[in-house]
C-alpha atoms as one frame of an Amber mdcrd trajectory, in Angstrom:
protein
 -21.020 -23.698  12.669 -21.844 -23.417   8.973 -25.334 -22.204   9.899 -23.949
 -19.414  12.082 -21.524 -18.422   9.337 -24.297 -18.329   6.777 -26.487 -16.211
   9.031 -23.605 -13.824   9.709 -22.828 -13.512   6.007 -26.480 -12.964   5.141
 -26.683 -10.183   7.709 -23.555  -8.654   6.209 -25.071  -8.729   2.737 -28.279
  -7.051   3.931 -26.306  -4.411   5.841 -24.052  -3.802   2.820 -27.060  -3.391
   0.532 -28.752  -0.959   2.912 -25.640   1.182   3.293 -24.967   1.174  -0.435
 -28.451   2.335  -1.323 -28.905   4.835   1.487 -25.446   6.421   1.302 -24.179
   6.319  -2.264 -21.075   8.485  -2.752 -21.401   8.397  -6.501 -24.961   9.631
  -6.392 -23.861  12.432  -4.123 -21.537  13.750  -6.811 -23.967  13.899  -9.697
 -24.715  17.614  -9.229 -21.187  18.772  -8.561 -20.765  20.720 -11.805 -22.921
  22.968 -13.940 -22.921  24.676 -17.292 -22.048  28.378 -16.924 -24.965  30.641
 -17.645 -27.505  27.837 -17.900 -30.726  28.048 -15.929 -31.488  24.344 -16.165
 -30.461  21.673 -13.627 -26.757  21.155 -13.163 -25.065  19.006 -15.763 -24.195
  15.460 -14.769 -20.401  14.886 -14.892 -19.152  12.428 -17.501 -18.361   9.780
 -14.892 -21.773   9.896 -13.198 -23.548   7.541 -15.609 -20.688   5.097 -15.377
 -20.812   5.501 -11.624 -24.472   4.454 -11.609 -23.530   1.353 -13.585 -20.870
   0.590 -10.983 -23.405   1.107  -8.185 -25.901  -1.195  -9.851 -23.299  -3.899
 -10.351 -22.262  -3.676  -6.701 -25.862  -3.889  -5.479 -26.428  -6.862  -7.756
 -23.451  -8.625  -6.240 -24.725  -7.904  -2.740 -28.131  -9.405  -3.599 -26.517
 -12.438  -5.198 -24.283 -12.842  -2.160 -27.254 -12.750   0.181 -28.864 -15.561
  -1.776 -25.637 -17.548  -1.971 -24.761 -17.629   1.731 -27.649 -19.913   2.622
 -25.673 -22.822   1.159 -22.092 -21.744   1.898 -19.857 -21.668   4.958 -17.985
 -18.497   5.905 -14.688 -19.451   4.207 -16.431 -20.381   0.957 -18.454 -17.173
   0.991 -15.302 -15.183   1.684 -13.686 -16.666  -1.419 -16.813 -15.896  -3.421
 -16.734 -12.264  -2.324 -13.142 -11.790  -3.448 -13.869 -13.424  -6.807 -16.992
 -11.284  -7.191 -14.864  -8.123  -7.146 -13.497  -9.209 -10.524 -16.902  -8.272
 -11.947 -16.944  -4.807 -10.351 -13.292  -3.890 -10.825 -13.414  -3.301 -14.631
 -15.966  -0.525 -14.084 -13.305   1.495 -12.256 -11.386   1.678 -15.537 -14.288
   3.704 -16.960 -13.762   6.435 -14.382 -11.200   9.200 -14.236  -8.055   7.684
 -12.694  -7.860   9.931  -9.640 -11.605   9.765  -9.006 -11.452   5.960  -9.205
  -8.611   6.024  -6.693 -10.587   8.184  -4.267 -13.618   5.934  -4.676 -11.530
   2.843  -3.893 -10.089   4.431  -0.743 -13.584   5.513   0.327 -14.932   1.992
  -0.191 -12.153   0.496   1.932 -12.658   3.138   4.630 -16.375   2.303   4.866
 -15.899  -1.452   4.879 -17.388  -1.910   1.416 -14.638  -4.364   0.514 -14.310
  -8.101   1.176 -12.774  -9.102   4.488 -10.396 -12.040   4.588 -11.583 -14.612
   7.114  -9.334 -17.472   6.017  -6.045 -17.781   7.918  -2.848 -17.379   5.943
  -0.856 -20.594   5.346   1.870 -21.048   7.964   4.509 -21.181   5.228   3.919
 -17.469   4.517   4.435 -16.281   8.090   7.689 -14.606   9.119   9.173 -12.357
  11.772  10.980  -9.129  10.878  12.183  -6.441  13.327  10.605  -8.474  16.130
   7.200  -8.101  14.482   5.179 -11.051  13.225   3.838 -10.857   9.676   1.114
 -13.334   8.706   2.314 -13.006   5.094   4.962 -10.935   3.259   2.599  -9.167
   0.841   2.037  -5.488   1.598   0.387  -2.429   0.086   2.854   0.314  -0.837
   2.568   3.953   0.181   0.587   6.196  -2.145  -2.710   4.329  -2.062  -3.929
   5.392   1.389  -2.054   8.670   1.637  -3.986  10.010   4.627  -4.593   6.839
   6.693  -8.313   6.813   5.924  -8.721   3.082   5.265  -6.074   1.133   7.181
  -8.535  -1.199   8.899 -10.330  -2.077   5.675  -7.082  -2.585   3.741  -5.489
  -4.769   6.409  -8.761  -6.671   6.642  -8.492  -7.634   2.971  -5.535  -9.851
   3.797  -2.433  -7.735   3.285   0.359  -8.693   5.669   1.141  -5.004   6.079
  -0.047  -1.631   4.805   2.044   1.512   4.425   0.249   4.876   4.585   1.527
   8.215   3.287   3.595   9.942   2.208   2.572  12.335   4.984   3.886  15.911
   4.970   4.041  18.205   8.038   1.752  20.855   6.528  -1.232  20.068   4.286
  -0.552  20.576   0.588  -2.533  20.033  -2.597   0.266  18.517  -4.618   0.723
  19.155  -8.322  -2.047  20.395 -10.662  -4.535  17.902 -12.113  -4.667  15.787
 -14.173  -1.725  14.032 -12.577  -2.481  10.299 -12.829  -2.397   8.564 -16.223
  -3.185   4.950 -17.051  -1.257   2.855 -19.542  -3.639  -0.089 -19.350  -2.151
  -2.235 -22.106   1.248  -2.079 -20.424  -0.194  -2.575 -16.909   1.393   0.716
 -15.878   0.575   4.114 -14.396   2.335   7.479 -14.608   1.704   9.821 -11.702
   2.995  13.232 -10.725   0.877  13.788  -7.610   3.630  15.575  -5.692   2.953
  14.515  -2.095  -0.681  15.622  -1.921  -1.352  15.258   1.798  -3.809  16.333
   4.483  -0.842  16.828   6.800   0.538  15.370   9.997  -2.178  16.711  12.339
  -5.064  15.075  10.458  -3.237  11.777   9.969  -2.123  11.680  13.613  -5.741
  12.120  14.742  -6.890   9.255  12.528  -4.130   6.913  13.609  -4.635   7.907
  17.242  -8.342   7.099  17.026  -7.612   3.729  15.461  -4.999   2.975  18.102
  -7.385   3.966  20.901 -10.136   1.801  19.433  -7.869  -1.216  19.455  -6.655
  -0.576  22.995 -10.253  -0.269  24.185 -11.166  -3.537  22.477  -8.228  -5.304
  24.119  -8.917  -3.990  27.630 -12.633  -4.746  27.398 -12.004  -8.210  26.039
 -13.871  -7.495  22.801 -12.649  -7.540  19.241 -14.033  -6.906  15.794 -13.301
 -10.547  14.943 -13.321 -13.806  16.904 -10.196 -14.536  18.902  -9.248 -17.470
  16.704  -9.186 -15.103  13.702  -6.696 -12.672  15.237  -3.515 -12.674  13.181
   0.013 -11.577  14.002   0.169  -7.827  13.916   1.197  -4.549  15.472  -0.127
  -1.299  16.863  -3.044  -1.021  14.443  -4.347  -4.500  15.202  -4.016  -7.558
  12.971  -1.485  -6.717  10.280   1.498  -4.359  10.362   1.208  -0.613   9.729
   4.009   1.435   8.189   4.057   5.244   8.003   5.839   6.884   5.072   7.148
  10.401   5.759   7.609  13.145   3.161   8.698  16.773   3.059   6.701  19.806
   2.025   7.372  21.233  -1.402   8.292  24.685  -0.065  10.305  23.468   2.915
  13.925  24.639   3.096  14.842  22.197   5.879  14.052  18.641   4.808  15.447
  17.079   7.989  13.137  19.216  10.139  10.128  17.965   8.148  11.056  14.315
   8.663  11.821  14.896  12.348   8.401  16.476  12.777   6.855  13.394  11.211
   8.728  11.154  13.645   7.651  13.165  16.687   3.967  13.113  15.704   3.428
   9.750  14.025   6.000   7.219  15.227   3.952   6.181  18.258   1.328   4.755
  15.903   3.724   3.095  13.446   5.123  -0.427  13.376   7.823   0.966  11.086
   8.748   4.361   9.606   9.926   5.235   6.114  11.948   8.243   4.963  10.849
   8.902   1.392  13.701  10.614  -0.451  12.954   9.174  -3.879   9.721  10.582
  -5.275  10.447  12.150  -8.679   7.571  14.607  -8.266   9.051  16.917  -5.619
  11.858  19.132  -6.890  15.232  18.424  -5.306  14.013  15.492  -3.194  16.177
  12.857  -4.866  19.299  14.871  -4.083  18.883  13.633  -0.502  19.999  10.192
  -1.707  23.593  11.422  -2.027  26.036   9.867   0.449  26.637  12.919   2.652
  23.068  14.214   2.442  21.572  10.820   3.271  23.982  10.198   6.139  23.210
  13.569   7.736  19.469  13.108   7.269  19.314   9.577   8.686  21.388  10.597
  11.729  18.983  13.422  12.563  15.881  11.282  12.098  17.344   8.410  14.125
  18.235  10.823  16.926  14.702  12.255  16.943  13.231   8.777  17.172  15.624
   7.538  19.848  15.136  10.537  22.135  11.470   9.629  22.559  10.349   7.323
  25.343   9.568   3.779  24.262   8.219   0.699  26.008   9.620  -2.803  26.000
   9.130  -3.198  22.252  11.454  -0.279  21.555  11.222   2.352  18.816   9.790
   1.593  15.370  12.306   0.459  12.728  13.474   3.168  10.325  13.689   2.503
   6.585  14.643   4.578   3.544  12.847   4.331   0.192  15.140   4.798  -2.801
  14.721   5.427  -6.538  15.283   2.847  -9.287  17.228   5.324 -11.423  20.461
   5.321  -9.406  23.913   4.507 -10.743  26.052   1.697  -9.351  28.161   4.229
  -7.486  25.106   5.822  -5.905  23.865   2.397  -4.823  27.236   1.688  -3.213
  27.020   4.975  -1.292  23.529   4.183  -0.005  24.582   0.677   1.021  27.572
   2.084   2.889  25.376   4.572   4.789  22.801   1.901   5.583  25.423  -0.441
   7.021  27.340   2.252   8.903  24.254   3.734  10.571  22.566   0.359  11.153
  19.536   1.354   9.131  16.678  -1.066   9.724  15.783  -1.529   6.081  15.488
  -0.218   2.526  12.519  -0.134   0.149  13.508  -0.819  -3.441  12.097   0.951
  -5.248  10.008   4.034  -5.948   8.716   4.935  -9.427  11.060   5.561 -12.361
  11.473   8.599 -14.591  12.646   6.342 -17.415  10.268   4.963 -20.044  11.402
   1.413 -20.851   9.867  -0.545 -23.731   7.053  -1.041 -24.496   5.964   2.096
 -22.599   8.122   4.349 -24.763   5.808   3.687 -27.728   2.693   4.843 -25.863
   1.705   8.505 -26.412   0.977   8.829 -22.681   4.668   8.142 -22.007   5.411
  11.797 -22.743   3.610  12.829 -19.558   5.956  13.902 -16.767   6.000  11.841
 -13.581   7.009   8.513 -12.134   6.213   5.267 -13.930   4.989   2.274 -11.928
   3.621  -1.149 -12.807   4.751  -4.083 -14.930   7.446  -2.236 -16.963   9.199
  -1.292 -13.700   9.642  -4.908 -12.585  12.984  -5.707 -14.324  14.614  -2.417
 -13.319  13.528  -2.530  -9.673  14.274  -6.249  -9.272  17.797  -5.921 -10.697
  18.443  -3.053  -8.293  17.062  -5.150  -5.450  19.462  -7.937  -6.366  22.396
  -5.504  -6.449  21.500  -3.974  -3.084  21.226  -7.398  -1.444  24.779  -8.087
  -2.604  26.071  -4.674  -1.502  24.517  -5.005   1.973  25.615  -8.661   2.195
  22.102  -9.690   3.138  22.428  -7.952   6.514  19.574  -5.449   6.058  15.929
  -6.371   5.413  14.845  -5.191   1.975  11.293  -4.560   0.788  10.877  -5.307
  -2.908   8.480  -2.938  -4.653   7.832  -2.343  -8.327   5.797  -4.248 -10.915
   4.414  -7.017  -8.714   1.140  -8.420 -10.048   1.395 -12.162  -9.378   2.703
 -14.674  -6.882   5.517 -15.502  -9.270   6.543 -11.830  -9.329   6.582 -11.725
  -5.519   8.596 -14.940  -5.427  11.200 -13.521  -7.823  11.565 -10.461  -5.578
  12.089 -12.711  -2.543  14.661 -14.882  -4.318  16.442 -11.681  -5.418  16.766
 -10.602  -1.778  13.455  -9.140  -0.590  12.278 -10.032   2.898   8.904  -8.406
   2.217   7.130  -7.396  -0.995   4.839  -4.466  -1.813   2.427  -3.770  -4.644
   0.293  -0.830  -5.704  -0.306  -0.584  -9.450  -1.021  -4.305  -9.685  -3.627
  -3.864  -6.950  -5.123  -0.853  -8.757  -5.682  -2.960 -11.868  -6.404  -6.329
 -10.247  -8.515  -5.243  -7.294  -9.080  -7.143  -4.034  -9.155 -10.549  -5.766
  -5.449 -10.169  -6.499  -4.486 -10.417  -2.801  -5.527 -14.045  -2.135  -4.414
 -14.955  -5.653  -0.858 -13.723  -5.040  -0.652 -15.518  -1.701  -1.912 -18.777
  -3.198   0.532 -18.572  -6.105   3.402 -17.699  -3.754   2.726 -20.809  -1.659
   2.851 -22.941  -4.815   6.175 -21.359  -5.830   7.724 -22.060  -2.415   6.501
 -25.655  -2.348   7.566 -26.251  -5.958  11.169 -25.372  -5.106  11.208 -27.201
  -1.791  11.177 -24.221   0.581   9.402 -24.662   3.903   9.253 -20.959   4.769
   9.672 -17.468   3.353  12.928 -17.075   5.290  14.463 -20.028   3.441  13.733
 -18.427   0.070  15.082 -14.940   0.811  18.130 -14.286  -1.395  18.038 -17.814
  -2.870  19.324 -16.510  -6.220  22.574 -15.523  -4.500  23.311 -19.003  -3.164
C-alpha cells in the first residue's frame, strides 16, 4: 500500500514539475509591457523577477517532494505538501495584491495546489439543509469569483466553497488599484465592485464541472478512490455555494438576482443573495426591512417555480453587512423568520476602520475591510443575530477567521458553518488542515462530541 502511494506521489511530482516548467504563467507575462518610444526589448514588469523567484521555489519543492516520497506513505506526503506551501506563500506577498490573487486562482484551477487525501475527523462532520458537510470550514465568496477553480479548492480540504459574486452581465468592476494589504494587521481593503465574467461564462463552467461528475458516476470512475469520496453535493466531494450580485448600472436589482437563480441554481448546493458589498452604490439599501422582504419573496418565487428532483431546490441565504444598527438587525431577523429564509451569512466587509487599522496610512483607502480587525465586530453581530433568530436559522460566521480557535468562537457564538478568505490569502493552503486540527482540539477540550453540540454554546 505504502509502495503504491509512494509511486503515485512520485508520478505526481514529476508531472507537476513538467507542467510547471513547460507552461509557466509568470514567464508568459514577462513581455506584457514596454517603454513608450523605446526600440529595445519590452521592459520586464516589476513583479516578473519576483515571479521567477516564486517559480524557482515551487520547482525546488517539487524536486524535493519527488525525492521524499520514496520513504513516505500518501498521508505523510500529503501533510508534507501542505507544510511545504509555507515556504512558497511568502513570495506572494512580494507581488501586486490583485496579480497574486489571480495567480493563486490560476494555480488552484490547474491543480498546482496540494490535494487533501486524509479523511476529516468524524467530529467535524455535520448535516445542514439535508446536505452532508465533511467539515464546517468553507471559503468565502470573492476568492473564486468566476468558478474557475472549484475542484482544486474543494480538493484542498474545504468543507464547502462559495463562488461569486456573479452578475448577470460581465463587468470590469472599479478602477485599479483596488486591493490593498495591511499585512501587519492581517487585513485587506478591497473595492473591487463585483468584477465578474457574467452569468453565461460561469454557467458554462459549472455546467461542464457538473457534467464531468455525472459522467464519472455513470461510468463508475472517479478522480479519487471510492474510499476517499467525502460527503458532498452537485460539484462532487464538498459543497458548492453560488453568490449572486447585481450589475452596477442595473435599475432592477430583483431582476438581476432572479436571472442568477434561473441560470445558476441547478449547479448550486446553496444560493446567496449578496446585498451587503460596500463597493456597489446603493446595494446596502436592499437590507432595509421592506426592500429585503420584497427582494427575498421574488427570488424565492423564481427558485420555487423551477422543476426540482427529490432533493428539492437549493437553500437560499442572504449575506449582510457588519455595519448595521440593532434596529436594522431586528428587521432582518424578522424578515428571515417570516419568510423562512434558509440562512444568513454574517458578515461581509466593513466600512469602519477599527484600531489598530485606523493608524495605518492605507486605512484612508475607500472599500471594505476584511481580516483580523473584523473578527470582534462580525462575531458580536453573529451572536446578536443568533439571539434574534432564536437559533432557528443556520448562520454562517465570516470575518477575521485565521485559526481553529477563531472558528470555534464563531461556532460557540451561533455559527453552524464558518468561512474564511483573508486568513487564507495570508496563510495559504497550510492553514486549512491547521484550522481543522485546532478546531478538533477545541471541541475535545470542552467535552463536545460534535460540531452540532457546540453551536450556540455561549448562549446556554
